[in-house]
Amino acid sequence: SYVLTQPPSVSMAPGKTARITCGGNILGSKSVHWYQQKPGQAPVVVIDYDSDRPSGIPERFSGSKSGNTATLTISRVEAGDEADYYCQVWDSSSDHHVFGGGTKLTVL
Amino acid sequence: QVQLVQSGAEVKKPGASVKVSCKASGYMFISYYMHWVRQAPGQGLEWMGIINPSGGSTTYAQKFQGRVTMTRDTSTSTVYMELSSLRSEDTAVYFCARGTLVPSMEGSFDSWGQGTLVTVSS
């Protein structure tokens, strides 16, 4: 089955730029979506289709992809950005959707 | 606005079944796929499967094949997820999440229910 790999944790000081990666086989041919989940809440999509920002998501959130790695970049990190972040794709070969293991962003 | 409202928390014994509902409003129910995703305590998100509310067709994650059944009632814009042969490892929060416009599969899950905690304990 298809696997997405994320680092378990990323720490960043306020005002700095945080980057969270998501790796997977032939990821370049898939659309990657990113979700933010705060404790006790449902996930919220912050980036879809690799780099599109849904309405209401701050411009500080951006997405990119190079080869088999997608990256969620959070500029000028704020305390309120502290959350778990998940990448997700649709694997057409299995017709299954897959989530990465999640990355906990800690704002120092 | 899009709203997904799920049924309340459940406590079940091992071996029992649970059925969670998700009532949709604010959009054309039959036009968008619906997914089920679960999250065990302290763990990540796990995709369970998808239902096409229009025709009722389903695709389940391999892990849940044979134990999960997803159905829908178009008259009430409600989808259901039933999980059988429950074990302690099924203790989790279960979310419904709206997918993409049928028949596209590649998009994100843009609206989520509030989650339903299912506890499996003897």
Short mmCIF file of C-alpha atoms in Angstrom, two decimals:
data_model
loop_
_atom_site.label_atom_id
_atom_site.label_comp_id
_atom_site.label_asym_id
_atom_site.label_seq_id
_atom_site.Cartn_x
_atom_site.Cartn_y
_atom_site.Cartn_z
CA SER A 1 0.00 0.00 0.00
CA TYR A 2 1.05 3.57 -0.64
CA VAL A 3 3.03 5.30 2.12
CA LEU A 4 3.55 8.98 2.87
CA THR A 5 6.44 9.85 5.18
CA GLN A 6 6.50 12.92 7.42
CA PRO A 7 8.89 13.92 10.19
CA PRO A 8 7.22 13.35 13.57
CA SER A 9 8.03 16.80 14.85
CA VAL A 10 9.25 20.23 13.82
CA SER A 11 10.06 23.08 16.20
CA MET A 12 10.37 26.73 15.28
CA ALA A 13 10.63 30.07 17.03
CA PRO A 14 7.91 32.67 16.49
CA GLY A 15 8.50 34.83 13.45
CA LYS A 16 10.64 32.21 11.71
CA THR A 17 9.74 29.95 8.79
CA ALA A 18 8.71 26.33 9.40
CA ARG A 19 8.90 23.70 6.69
CA ILE A 20 7.16 20.33 6.95
CA THR A 21 7.96 17.69 4.36
CA CYS A 22 5.97 14.78 2.97
CA GLY A 23 7.65 12.10 0.90
CA GLY A 24 6.19 9.34 -1.23
CA ASN A 25 6.87 7.24 -4.29
CA ILE A 26 6.02 9.02 -7.56
CA LEU A 27 4.54 11.82 -5.45
CA GLY A 28 5.19 14.13 -8.37
CA SER A 29 2.27 12.58 -10.22
CA LYS A 30 -0.20 13.02 -7.38
CA SER A 31 -2.02 16.01 -5.90
CA VAL A 32 -0.99 16.64 -2.30
CA HIS A 33 -3.29 18.18 0.28
CA TRP A 34 -2.30 19.50 3.71
CA TYR A 35 -4.41 19.62 6.89
CA GLN A 36 -3.97 21.39 10.20
CA GLN A 37 -5.42 19.76 13.30
CA LYS A 38 -5.49 21.40 16.71
CA PRO A 39 -6.18 19.36 19.86
CA GLY A 40 -9.79 18.26 20.17
CA GLN A 41 -10.74 19.65 16.76
CA ALA A 42 -11.43 18.25 13.33
CA PRO A 43 -8.75 18.75 10.68
CA VAL A 44 -8.89 21.79 8.41
CA VAL A 45 -7.42 21.85 4.90
CA VAL A 46 -4.77 24.57 4.63
CA ILE A 47 -3.33 23.70 1.20
CA ASP A 48 -4.88 21.63 -1.57
CA TYR A 49 -3.67 20.52 -4.98
CA ASP A 50 -0.03 20.96 -3.93
CA SER A 51 -0.08 24.74 -3.59
CA ASP A 52 -3.61 26.17 -3.59
CA ARG A 53 -4.70 28.01 -0.49
CA PRO A 54 -8.42 27.68 0.34
CA SER A 55 -10.40 30.76 1.19
CA GLY A 56 -9.75 31.98 4.72
CA ILE A 57 -6.29 30.42 5.06
CA PRO A 58 -3.58 33.03 5.78
CA GLU A 59 -1.06 33.79 3.05
CA ARG A 60 1.65 32.66 5.48
CA PHE A 61 0.74 29.09 4.49
CA SER A 62 2.12 27.85 1.19
CA GLY A 63 2.77 24.53 -0.49
CA SER A 64 5.25 23.26 -3.03
CA LYS A 65 6.47 20.03 -4.51
CA SER A 66 9.73 18.88 -6.00
CA GLY A 67 10.27 15.37 -7.23
CA ASN A 68 8.91 12.95 -4.63
CA THR A 69 8.74 15.47 -1.80
CA ALA A 70 6.00 17.98 -0.99
CA THR A 71 6.61 20.79 1.46
CA LEU A 72 4.25 22.85 3.59
CA THR A 73 5.84 26.18 4.45
CA ILE A 74 4.56 28.36 7.25
CA SER A 75 6.09 31.84 7.20
CA ARG A 76 6.28 34.12 10.23
CA VAL A 77 5.22 31.33 12.53
CA GLU A 78 2.79 32.28 15.30
CA ALA A 79 1.87 30.57 18.54
CA GLY A 80 -1.55 29.80 17.05
CA ASP A 81 0.08 27.68 14.34
CA GLU A 82 1.05 25.05 16.89
CA ALA A 83 -0.80 21.95 15.72
CA ASP A 84 -0.47 18.61 13.98
CA TYR A 85 -0.10 18.76 10.20
CA TYR A 86 -0.97 15.92 7.82
CA CYS A 87 -0.39 15.45 4.11
CA GLN A 88 -2.83 13.37 2.07
CA VAL A 89 -3.08 12.01 -1.47
CA TRP A 90 -5.31 9.80 -3.58
CA ASP A 91 -3.50 6.72 -4.82
CA SER A 92 -5.08 5.97 -8.18
CA SER A 93 -3.54 2.50 -8.42
CA SER A 94 -5.49 1.30 -5.36
CA ASP A 95 -8.29 3.86 -5.44
CA HIS A 96 -7.43 4.54 -1.80
CA HIS A 97 -6.77 7.80 -0.01
CA VAL A 98 -3.71 7.96 2.21
CA PHE A 99 -2.58 10.22 5.04
CA GLY A 100 0.96 10.82 6.16
CA GLY A 101 1.78 9.99 9.76
CA GLY A 102 1.52 13.63 10.80
CA THR A 103 3.99 16.23 12.04
CA LYS A 104 3.64 18.05 15.33
CA LEU A 105 4.66 21.68 14.96
CA THR A 106 5.89 23.19 18.22
CA VAL A 107 6.29 26.95 18.44
CA LEU A 108 9.13 27.62 20.86
CA GLN B 1 -22.73 26.82 4.58
CA VAL B 2 -21.65 23.19 4.50
CA GLN B 3 -22.37 21.36 7.75
CA LEU B 4 -21.74 17.78 8.74
CA VAL B 5 -23.30 16.77 12.06
CA GLN B 6 -22.41 13.39 13.52
CA SER B 7 -24.15 11.23 16.08
CA GLY B 8 -23.06 11.11 19.68
CA ALA B 9 -20.43 9.14 21.52
CA GLU B 10 -20.80 5.37 21.88
CA VAL B 11 -19.49 2.78 24.30
CA LYS B 12 -19.44 -0.78 23.00
CA LYS B 13 -18.24 -4.16 24.21
CA PRO B 14 -15.70 -6.19 22.24
CA GLY B 15 -17.36 -8.14 19.48
CA ALA B 16 -20.27 -5.71 19.12
CA SER B 17 -21.03 -3.38 16.21
CA VAL B 18 -21.37 0.38 16.09
CA LYS B 19 -23.18 2.57 13.57
CA VAL B 20 -22.25 6.24 13.31
CA SER B 21 -24.31 8.74 11.34
CA CYS B 22 -23.33 11.95 9.56
CA LYS B 23 -26.07 14.35 8.44
CA ALA B 24 -25.10 16.77 5.69
CA SER B 25 -26.60 20.15 4.92
CA GLY B 26 -25.81 23.29 2.95
CA TYR B 27 -24.99 21.63 -0.37
CA MET B 28 -26.23 19.10 -2.94
CA PHE B 29 -25.78 15.86 -0.98
CA ILE B 30 -25.59 13.49 -3.93
CA SER B 31 -22.97 15.51 -5.78
CA TYR B 32 -20.03 15.02 -3.42
CA TYR B 33 -18.24 11.93 -2.17
CA MET B 34 -18.18 11.32 1.57
CA HIS B 35 -15.24 9.81 3.41
CA TRP B 36 -14.80 8.25 6.82
CA VAL B 37 -11.56 8.85 8.70
CA ARG B 38 -10.66 7.68 12.19
CA GLN B 39 -8.13 8.76 14.77
CA ALA B 40 -7.10 6.58 17.69
CA PRO B 41 -6.07 8.37 20.90
CA GLY B 42 -2.77 10.17 20.36
CA GLN B 43 -2.44 8.76 16.85
CA GLY B 44 -2.70 10.06 13.30
CA LEU B 45 -5.52 10.15 10.78
CA GLU B 46 -6.52 6.88 9.12
CA TRP B 47 -8.69 6.74 6.01
CA MET B 48 -11.39 4.09 6.25
CA GLY B 49 -13.32 4.40 3.02
CA ILE B 50 -15.53 6.42 0.72
CA ILE B 51 -19.13 6.38 -0.44
CA ASN B 52 -20.71 7.92 -3.49
CA PRO B 53 -24.01 9.26 -2.13
CA SER B 54 -25.53 9.27 -5.59
CA GLY B 55 -25.42 5.55 -6.37
CA GLY B 56 -24.24 4.24 -3.00
CA SER B 57 -21.05 2.65 -4.36
CA THR B 58 -18.25 2.25 -1.85
CA THR B 59 -14.52 1.64 -1.61
CA TYR B 60 -13.05 0.50 1.69
CA ALA B 61 -9.49 0.56 2.94
CA GLN B 62 -8.02 -2.92 2.86
CA LYS B 63 -7.61 -2.93 6.63
CA PHE B 64 -11.36 -2.65 7.18
CA GLN B 65 -12.62 -4.89 4.36
CA GLY B 66 -15.21 -7.29 5.71
CA ARG B 67 -15.81 -5.28 8.89
CA VAL B 68 -17.03 -1.90 7.64
CA THR B 69 -20.19 -0.97 5.79
CA MET B 70 -20.95 2.52 4.53
CA THR B 71 -24.46 3.42 3.45
CA ARG B 72 -26.49 6.51 2.74
CA ASP B 73 -30.06 7.76 2.93
CA THR B 74 -30.65 10.37 0.26
CA SER B 75 -34.03 11.34 1.73
CA THR B 76 -32.33 12.67 4.86
CA SER B 77 -28.88 13.51 3.38
CA THR B 78 -27.26 11.19 5.87
CA VAL B 79 -24.40 8.76 5.53
CA TYR B 80 -23.70 5.92 7.93
CA MET B 81 -20.61 3.95 8.87
CA GLU B 82 -21.04 0.62 10.60
CA LEU B 83 -18.05 -1.21 12.03
CA SER B 84 -18.49 -4.74 13.29
CA SER B 85 -16.51 -7.20 15.43
CA LEU B 86 -15.20 -4.33 17.50
CA ARG B 87 -11.99 -4.71 19.46
CA SER B 88 -10.19 -2.39 21.85
CA GLU B 89 -7.97 -1.13 19.04
CA ASP B 90 -11.06 0.35 17.38
CA THR B 91 -11.37 2.89 20.18
CA ALA B 92 -11.06 6.15 18.27
CA VAL B 93 -12.74 9.32 17.10
CA TYR B 94 -14.52 8.70 13.81
CA PHE B 95 -14.94 11.60 11.38
CA CYS B 96 -16.99 11.98 8.24
CA ALA B 97 -15.47 14.36 5.70
CA ARG B 98 -16.79 15.72 2.42
CA GLY B 99 -14.70 14.86 -0.59
CA THR B 100 -14.75 16.08 -4.14
CA LEU B 101 -17.48 16.51 -6.69
CA VAL B 102 -18.35 13.14 -8.19
CA PRO B 103 -16.60 11.65 -10.22
CA SER B 104 -13.29 13.36 -9.46
CA MET B 105 -11.33 11.55 -6.72
CA GLU B 106 -8.21 13.66 -6.41
CA GLY B 107 -9.33 16.59 -4.26
CA SER B 108 -9.13 17.36 -0.58
CA PHE B 109 -11.59 16.77 2.24
CA ASP B 110 -12.97 20.27 2.57
CA SER B 111 -15.50 19.93 5.37
CA TRP B 112 -15.45 17.63 8.38
CA GLY B 113 -17.94 16.48 10.96
CA GLN B 114 -17.25 17.16 14.62
CA GLY B 115 -16.16 13.58 15.24
CA THR B 116 -17.75 10.72 17.18
CA LEU B 117 -15.85 9.00 19.97
CA VAL B 118 -16.32 5.25 19.96
CA THR B 119 -14.97 3.48 23.01
CA VAL B 120 -14.62 -0.30 22.98
CA SER B 121 -14.27 -1.71 26.44
CA SER B 122 -15.40 -4.75 28.37
#
